[in-house]
Amino acid sequence: DLRLLFDQFMKKCEDGSWKRLPSYKHIFSKNFQEFQTLYLDPSLVKGEERAQLFTRSFENGLGFEYVMFYNDAEKRVLCFLQVGPHLQGAPGFVHGGAIATMMDSTTGTCACRAGGIAMTANLNINFKRPIPLSSVVVIDSQLDRVEGRKLFVSCNVRSVDENTLHSEASALFIKLDPDKSLRKKS
Amino acid sequence: DLRLLFDQFMKKCEDGSWKRLPSYKHIFSKNFQEFQTLYLDPSLVKGEERAQLFTRSFENGLGFEYVMFYNDAEKRVLCFLQVGPHLQGAPGFVHGGAIATMMDSTTGTCACRAGGIAMTANLNINFKRPIPLSSVVVIDSQLDRVEGRKLFVSCNVRSVDENTLHSEASALFIKLDPDKSLRKKS
């Protein structure tokens, strides 16, 4: 399922409407540096050489396996996700927190692509149908509107055949202000 | 910090007002069995021997290190959490999804202790101050009210000294109905 979806969207990338987003190490190298230079008071952060992005910190196949695509004209990010066995909540099903994690990541990617570096201020999730472990789902997120530094993004999680709506969420992101470090804000 | 809090609450357990909740393997053995017997259509769940609880699937110290205490009179669960380096979102800070995960787990434990087996229907989180990686925080959750099968639980995440409010959330849980399996519901 994941491979089929991937191939299908790689084709859509050919006309330039969709763009495959690079995985962790590449996508964040620029954003990470910018974040650290512009927004971060170094005294806030303890030396932590073992730091790893939460969604990429599992061994192959056990946690989050995903790829994201971005459509700039629609301000939309699609994430194809296979949920591994280490994401269990209730027996046989994915933990609500793992769903929240990928909704936060997908809406966050959408917000940052469309509006620049931003952090989650609110995430409001309705869990409708539990997701069986090891299944593949599609997370579809879209920038709805912008008010000043506020970015409003909505999102849903569906089965690959689109017949099952697993979860819906609305998210609010705040664009970071280069004049204010995180320390100054607190 | 984690050790100090732990010792302090272990003392509070002596008069019976607070109770330390056993860690994963014990707490879930009974609930897991009950869940599987009463609610689960076996055809829904693929054989998955590698399944692990999401919040206990990291190696020591890298992910979620936590202990929970329950106060039955107050219908309240406290969770003391140390956030490991594999929970990173923005550089140096905890991923919003990791915060959501522990809020879901803590409010879920509170709901299940107070009202029986239940699943998350809504989780609405306000992220106020980012949490630096490797810090210890306190998640305080409380059952606010019950309406039929609906359990309303609120929750906040604070620094150990209580001076910083990192996040707040409200959660809605639905008690499972033994007459309806998850398949019949969908």
Coordinates of C-alpha atoms in Angstrom, one line a residue:
Chain A
D1 CA 0.0 0.0 0.0
L2 CA 2.7 2.5 1.0
R3 CA 4.8 1.7 -2.1
L4 CA 1.8 2.1 -4.4
L5 CA 0.8 5.4 -2.9
F6 CA 4.4 6.5 -3.1
D7 CA 4.8 5.6 -6.8
Q8 CA 1.5 7.3 -7.6
F9 CA 2.6 10.5 -6.0
M10 CA 6.1 10.4 -7.4
K11 CA 4.3 10.5 -10.8
K12 CA 2.3 13.5 -9.8
C13 CA 5.6 15.3 -9.0
E14 CA 6.6 15.2 -12.6
D15 CA 4.4 18.1 -13.6
G16 CA 5.6 20.2 -10.7
S17 CA 2.2 20.4 -8.8
W18 CA 3.4 18.1 -6.0
K19 CA 6.8 18.0 -4.5
R20 CA 8.2 15.2 -2.4
L21 CA 9.6 16.5 0.8
P22 CA 13.0 15.3 1.7
S23 CA 13.3 13.2 4.8
Y24 CA 14.6 14.4 8.2
K25 CA 18.2 15.1 7.7
H26 CA 17.8 17.2 4.7
I27 CA 14.6 19.0 5.4
F28 CA 15.7 20.2 8.8
S29 CA 19.3 21.1 8.1
K30 CA 18.3 24.6 6.8
N31 CA 15.4 25.1 9.1
F32 CA 17.3 23.8 12.1
Q33 CA 20.1 26.2 11.6
E34 CA 17.8 29.1 11.0
F35 CA 15.9 28.2 14.2
Q36 CA 19.0 27.9 16.2
T37 CA 20.5 31.1 14.9
L38 CA 17.4 33.3 15.0
Y39 CA 15.3 32.1 17.8
L40 CA 17.2 30.0 20.3
D41 CA 18.9 31.3 23.4
P42 CA 21.8 28.8 23.7
S43 CA 21.7 28.8 27.5
L44 CA 18.2 27.3 27.3
V45 CA 19.5 24.1 25.6
K46 CA 21.6 21.6 27.5
G47 CA 24.3 19.8 25.4
E48 CA 22.5 16.8 24.2
E49 CA 24.4 14.9 21.5
R50 CA 22.0 12.0 21.5
A51 CA 19.0 14.2 20.4
Q52 CA 16.9 12.6 17.6
L53 CA 13.8 13.7 15.9
F54 CA 10.9 11.9 17.7
T55 CA 9.3 10.6 14.6
R56 CA 12.6 9.2 13.2
S57 CA 13.9 7.6 16.4
F58 CA 12.6 4.1 15.9
E59 CA 14.3 1.3 14.2
N60 CA 13.2 0.4 10.7
G61 CA 9.6 -0.7 10.5
L62 CA 8.9 -0.6 14.3
G63 CA 7.6 3.0 14.6
F64 CA 6.7 5.7 12.1
E65 CA 7.4 4.9 8.4
Y66 CA 6.3 7.9 6.4
V67 CA 6.8 10.2 3.4
M68 CA 5.3 13.6 2.8
F69 CA 4.3 15.4 -0.3
Y70 CA 3.6 19.2 -0.6
N71 CA 1.4 21.0 -3.1
D72 CA 2.3 24.7 -3.0
A73 CA -0.7 25.9 -5.0
E74 CA -3.1 24.2 -2.6
K75 CA -1.0 24.8 0.5
R76 CA -1.5 21.2 1.3
V77 CA 0.7 18.4 2.7
L78 CA -0.1 14.7 2.3
C79 CA 1.6 12.2 4.6
F80 CA 1.6 8.4 3.8
L81 CA 2.2 6.6 7.1
Q82 CA 2.7 3.0 8.0
V83 CA 2.2 2.5 11.8
G84 CA 4.7 0.0 13.3
P85 CA 4.1 -2.4 16.2
H86 CA 5.9 -0.2 18.8
L87 CA 3.2 2.5 18.5
Q88 CA 0.6 0.4 20.4
G89 CA -2.0 2.0 22.8
A90 CA -5.0 -0.3 23.4
P91 CA -4.1 -3.9 22.3
G92 CA -3.9 -4.1 18.6
F93 CA -4.4 -0.4 18.0
V94 CA -2.3 2.7 17.6
H95 CA -1.8 4.9 20.6
G96 CA -3.7 8.2 20.4
G97 CA -0.4 10.0 21.1
A98 CA 1.2 8.4 18.1
I99 CA -1.7 9.7 15.9
A100 CA -1.4 13.1 17.6
T101 CA 2.4 13.1 16.8
M102 CA 1.9 12.5 13.1
M103 CA -0.9 15.0 12.9
D104 CA 1.3 17.6 14.6
S105 CA 4.2 16.8 12.3
T106 CA 2.1 16.9 9.1
T107 CA 0.2 20.1 10.0
G108 CA 3.5 21.6 11.3
T109 CA 5.2 20.8 8.0
C110 CA 2.2 22.4 6.2
A111 CA 2.4 25.5 8.3
C112 CA 6.2 25.9 8.0
R113 CA 6.2 25.3 4.2
A114 CA 3.4 27.8 3.7
G115 CA 4.3 30.4 6.3
G116 CA 7.8 30.0 7.6
I117 CA 9.1 28.7 10.9
A118 CA 6.3 28.3 13.4
M119 CA 5.5 26.4 16.5
T120 CA 2.3 24.5 17.5
A121 CA 0.1 26.6 19.8
N122 CA -3.1 24.5 19.8
L123 CA -3.9 21.0 18.5
N124 CA -7.5 19.8 18.8
I125 CA -8.1 16.2 17.8
N126 CA -11.2 14.1 17.4
F127 CA -10.5 10.4 17.4
K128 CA -13.3 8.7 15.5
R129 CA -12.1 5.1 14.6
P130 CA -9.1 3.4 16.1
I131 CA -6.3 2.5 13.7
P132 CA -5.2 -1.1 13.7
L133 CA -1.4 -1.6 14.2
S134 CA 0.6 -2.1 11.0
S135 CA -1.9 -0.4 8.7
V136 CA -1.2 2.3 6.2
V137 CA -3.1 5.6 6.5
V138 CA -3.2 8.9 4.7
I139 CA -2.9 12.2 6.6
D140 CA -4.2 15.1 4.6
S141 CA -3.5 18.6 5.9
Q142 CA -4.2 22.0 4.5
L143 CA -3.6 25.7 5.4
D144 CA -7.0 27.2 5.9
R145 CA -6.2 30.8 6.7
V146 CA -3.6 33.2 8.0
E147 CA -4.2 36.0 10.5
G148 CA -1.1 38.0 11.2
R149 CA 1.4 35.5 12.8
K150 CA -1.4 32.9 13.2
L151 CA -1.6 29.9 10.8
F152 CA -4.7 27.8 10.9
V153 CA -4.3 24.3 9.5
S154 CA -6.8 21.4 9.4
C155 CA -6.1 17.8 9.0
N156 CA -7.7 14.3 8.8
V157 CA -6.5 10.7 8.9
R158 CA -8.1 8.2 6.5
S159 CA -7.6 4.7 5.4
V160 CA -6.0 4.2 2.0
D161 CA -9.3 3.4 0.4
E162 CA -10.7 6.6 1.9
N163 CA -13.7 4.8 3.3
T164 CA -12.7 5.1 7.0
L165 CA -12.2 8.5 8.6
H166 CA -10.0 7.7 11.6
S167 CA -9.3 11.2 13.1
E168 CA -9.8 14.9 12.4
A169 CA -7.9 17.8 13.8
S170 CA -7.5 21.5 13.7
A171 CA -4.2 23.1 14.6
L172 CA -3.0 26.7 15.3
F173 CA 0.6 27.6 14.7
I174 CA 2.3 30.8 15.6
K175 CA 5.1 32.1 13.3
L176 CA 8.2 32.8 15.3
D177 CA 9.3 36.4 15.5
P178 CA 13.0 36.9 14.8
D179 CA 13.1 39.8 17.3
K180 CA 12.0 37.6 20.2
S181 CA 14.0 34.6 21.3
L182 CA 12.2 31.9 23.2
R183 CA 13.8 33.1 26.4
K184 CA 12.5 36.7 25.9
K185 CA 9.0 35.3 25.4
S186 CA 8.9 33.4 28.7
Chain B
D1 CA 14.5 15.7 40.3
L2 CA 12.6 12.6 39.3
R3 CA 14.0 10.6 42.2
L4 CA 13.1 13.4 44.7
L5 CA 9.5 13.6 43.5
F6 CA 9.3 9.8 43.5
D7 CA 10.4 9.5 47.1
Q8 CA 8.2 12.3 48.2
F9 CA 5.1 10.6 46.7
M10 CA 6.1 7.2 47.9
K11 CA 5.8 8.7 51.4
K12 CA 2.3 10.1 50.6
C13 CA 1.3 6.5 49.6
E14 CA 1.9 5.4 53.2
D15 CA -1.4 6.9 54.5
G16 CA -3.3 5.4 51.6
S17 CA -4.4 8.7 50.0
W18 CA -2.1 8.2 47.0
K19 CA -1.3 5.0 45.2
R20 CA 1.6 4.3 43.0
L21 CA 0.4 2.8 39.7
P22 CA 2.3 -0.3 38.5
S23 CA 4.3 0.1 35.3
Y24 CA 3.1 -1.3 32.0
K25 CA 3.4 -5.0 32.2
H26 CA 1.3 -5.2 35.4
I27 CA -1.2 -2.4 35.0
F28 CA -2.3 -3.6 31.6
S29 CA -2.4 -7.4 32.1
K30 CA -5.9 -7.2 33.6
N31 CA -7.2 -4.3 31.5
F32 CA -5.7 -5.8 28.3
Q33 CA -7.3 -9.1 28.8
E34 CA -10.7 -7.5 29.6
F35 CA -10.4 -5.3 26.6
Q36 CA -9.6 -8.2 24.3
T37 CA -12.3 -10.4 25.7
L38 CA -15.1 -7.9 25.8
Y39 CA -14.5 -5.4 23.1
L40 CA -12.2 -6.7 20.4
D41 CA -13.2 -8.5 17.3
P42 CA -10.2 -10.8 16.7
S43 CA -10.5 -10.5 13.0
L44 CA -9.7 -6.8 13.3
V45 CA -6.3 -7.4 14.7
K46 CA -3.4 -8.8 12.7
G47 CA -1.1 -11.1 14.4
E48 CA 1.6 -8.8 15.7
E49 CA 4.0 -10.3 18.1
R50 CA 6.3 -7.4 18.2
A51 CA 3.6 -5.1 19.5
Q52 CA 4.8 -2.8 22.3
L53 CA 3.2 0.0 24.3
F54 CA 4.3 3.2 22.6
T55 CA 5.3 5.0 25.8
R56 CA 7.5 2.0 26.9
S57 CA 9.1 1.2 23.5
F58 CA 12.3 3.3 23.9
E59 CA 15.6 2.1 25.4
N60 CA 16.3 3.3 28.9
G61 CA 16.6 7.0 29.2
L62 CA 16.1 7.8 25.5
G63 CA 12.4 8.2 25.5
F64 CA 9.7 8.5 28.1
E65 CA 10.8 7.8 31.7
Y66 CA 7.8 8.1 34.0
V67 CA 5.9 7.0 37.0
M68 CA 2.2 7.7 37.8
F69 CA 0.4 8.1 41.1
Y70 CA -3.4 7.9 41.6
N71 CA -5.5 9.6 44.3
D72 CA -8.9 7.9 44.4
A73 CA -10.6 10.5 46.6
E74 CA -9.6 13.3 44.2
K75 CA -9.9 11.2 41.0
R76 CA -6.5 12.5 40.1
V77 CA -3.4 11.1 38.4
L78 CA 0.0 12.7 38.7
C79 CA 2.7 11.7 36.2
F80 CA 6.4 12.5 36.8
L81 CA 8.1 12.5 33.4
Q82 CA 11.7 12.8 32.3
V83 CA 11.8 13.5 28.6
G84 CA 14.7 11.7 26.8
P85 CA 16.7 12.9 23.8
H86 CA 14.8 10.8 21.2
L87 CA 11.6 12.9 21.8
Q88 CA 13.0 16.0 20.0
G89 CA 10.8 18.2 17.8
A90 CA 12.3 21.7 17.3
P91 CA 16.1 21.6 18.1
G92 CA 16.6 21.3 21.9
F93 CA 12.9 20.9 22.6
V94 CA 10.4 18.1 23.1
H95 CA 8.1 17.3 20.1
G96 CA 4.5 18.5 20.6
G97 CA 3.4 14.9 19.7
A98 CA 5.5 13.5 22.6
I99 CA 3.8 16.0 25.0
A100 CA 0.4 15.0 23.5
T101 CA 1.3 11.3 24.0
M102 CA 1.9 11.7 27.7
M103 CA -1.1 13.9 28.2
D104 CA -3.2 11.2 26.4
S105 CA -1.7 8.5 28.6
T106 CA -2.1 10.4 31.9
T107 CA -5.7 11.5 31.2
G108 CA -6.5 8.1 29.9
T109 CA -5.2 6.4 33.0
C110 CA -7.2 8.9 35.1
A111 CA -10.4 8.1 33.1
C112 CA -9.9 4.3 33.2
R113 CA -9.1 4.3 36.9
A114 CA -12.1 6.5 37.7
G115 CA -14.6 5.1 35.2
G116 CA -13.5 1.8 33.7
I117 CA -12.2 1.0 30.2
A118 CA -12.5 4.0 27.9
M119 CA -11.0 5.3 24.7
T120 CA -10.0 8.9 23.8
A121 CA -12.6 10.7 21.7
N122 CA -11.2 14.2 21.9
L123 CA -7.9 15.8 23.0
N124 CA -7.6 19.6 22.9
I125 CA -4.1 20.8 23.8
N126 CA -2.7 24.4 24.3
F127 CA 1.0 24.4 24.0
K128 CA 2.3 27.4 26.0
R129 CA 6.0 27.1 26.7
P130 CA 8.2 24.6 24.9
I131 CA 9.8 21.9 27.1
P132 CA 13.7 21.6 26.9
L133 CA 14.9 18.1 26.2
S134 CA 16.1 16.1 29.2
S135 CA 14.0 18.1 31.7
V136 CA 11.6 16.6 34.3
V137 CA 8.0 17.8 34.3
V138 CA 4.8 17.0 36.2
I139 CA 1.6 16.1 34.4
D140 CA -1.4 16.7 36.7
S141 CA -4.8 15.3 35.5
Q142 CA -8.2 15.2 37.1
L143 CA -11.6 13.8 36.3
D144 CA -13.9 16.9 36.1
R145 CA -17.2 15.3 35.4
V146 CA -19.1 12.3 34.1
E147 CA -22.1 12.4 31.7
G148 CA -23.4 8.9 30.9
R149 CA -20.5 7.2 29.1
K150 CA -18.6 10.4 28.7
L151 CA -15.7 11.1 31.0
F152 CA -14.3 14.7 31.0
V153 CA -10.7 15.0 32.2
S154 CA -8.4 18.0 32.4
C155 CA -4.7 18.1 32.5
N156 CA -1.7 20.4 32.7
V157 CA 2.1 20.0 32.3
R158 CA 4.3 22.1 34.7
S159 CA 8.0 22.4 35.6
V160 CA 8.9 20.7 38.8
D161 CA 9.1 24.0 40.6
E162 CA 5.6 24.7 39.3
N163 CA 6.7 28.1 38.0
T164 CA 6.3 27.3 34.3
L165 CA 3.1 26.1 32.8
H166 CA 4.2 24.3 29.6
S167 CA 0.8 22.9 28.3
E168 CA -2.8 22.5 29.2
A169 CA -5.4 20.1 27.8
S170 CA -8.9 18.9 28.1
A171 CA -9.8 15.4 27.1
L172 CA -13.0 13.5 26.5
F173 CA -13.1 9.7 26.9
I174 CA -16.0 7.4 26.0
K175 CA -16.5 4.3 28.2
L176 CA -16.6 1.2 26.1
D177 CA -19.9 -0.6 25.9
P178 CA -19.5 -4.4 26.4
D179 CA -22.5 -4.9 24.1
K180 CA -20.7 -3.3 21.2
S181 CA -17.4 -4.6 19.8
L182 CA -15.2 -2.1 17.9
R183 CA -16.3 -3.8 14.7
K184 CA -20.0 -3.3 15.3
K185 CA -19.3 0.4 16.0
S186 CA -17.7 1.0 12.6

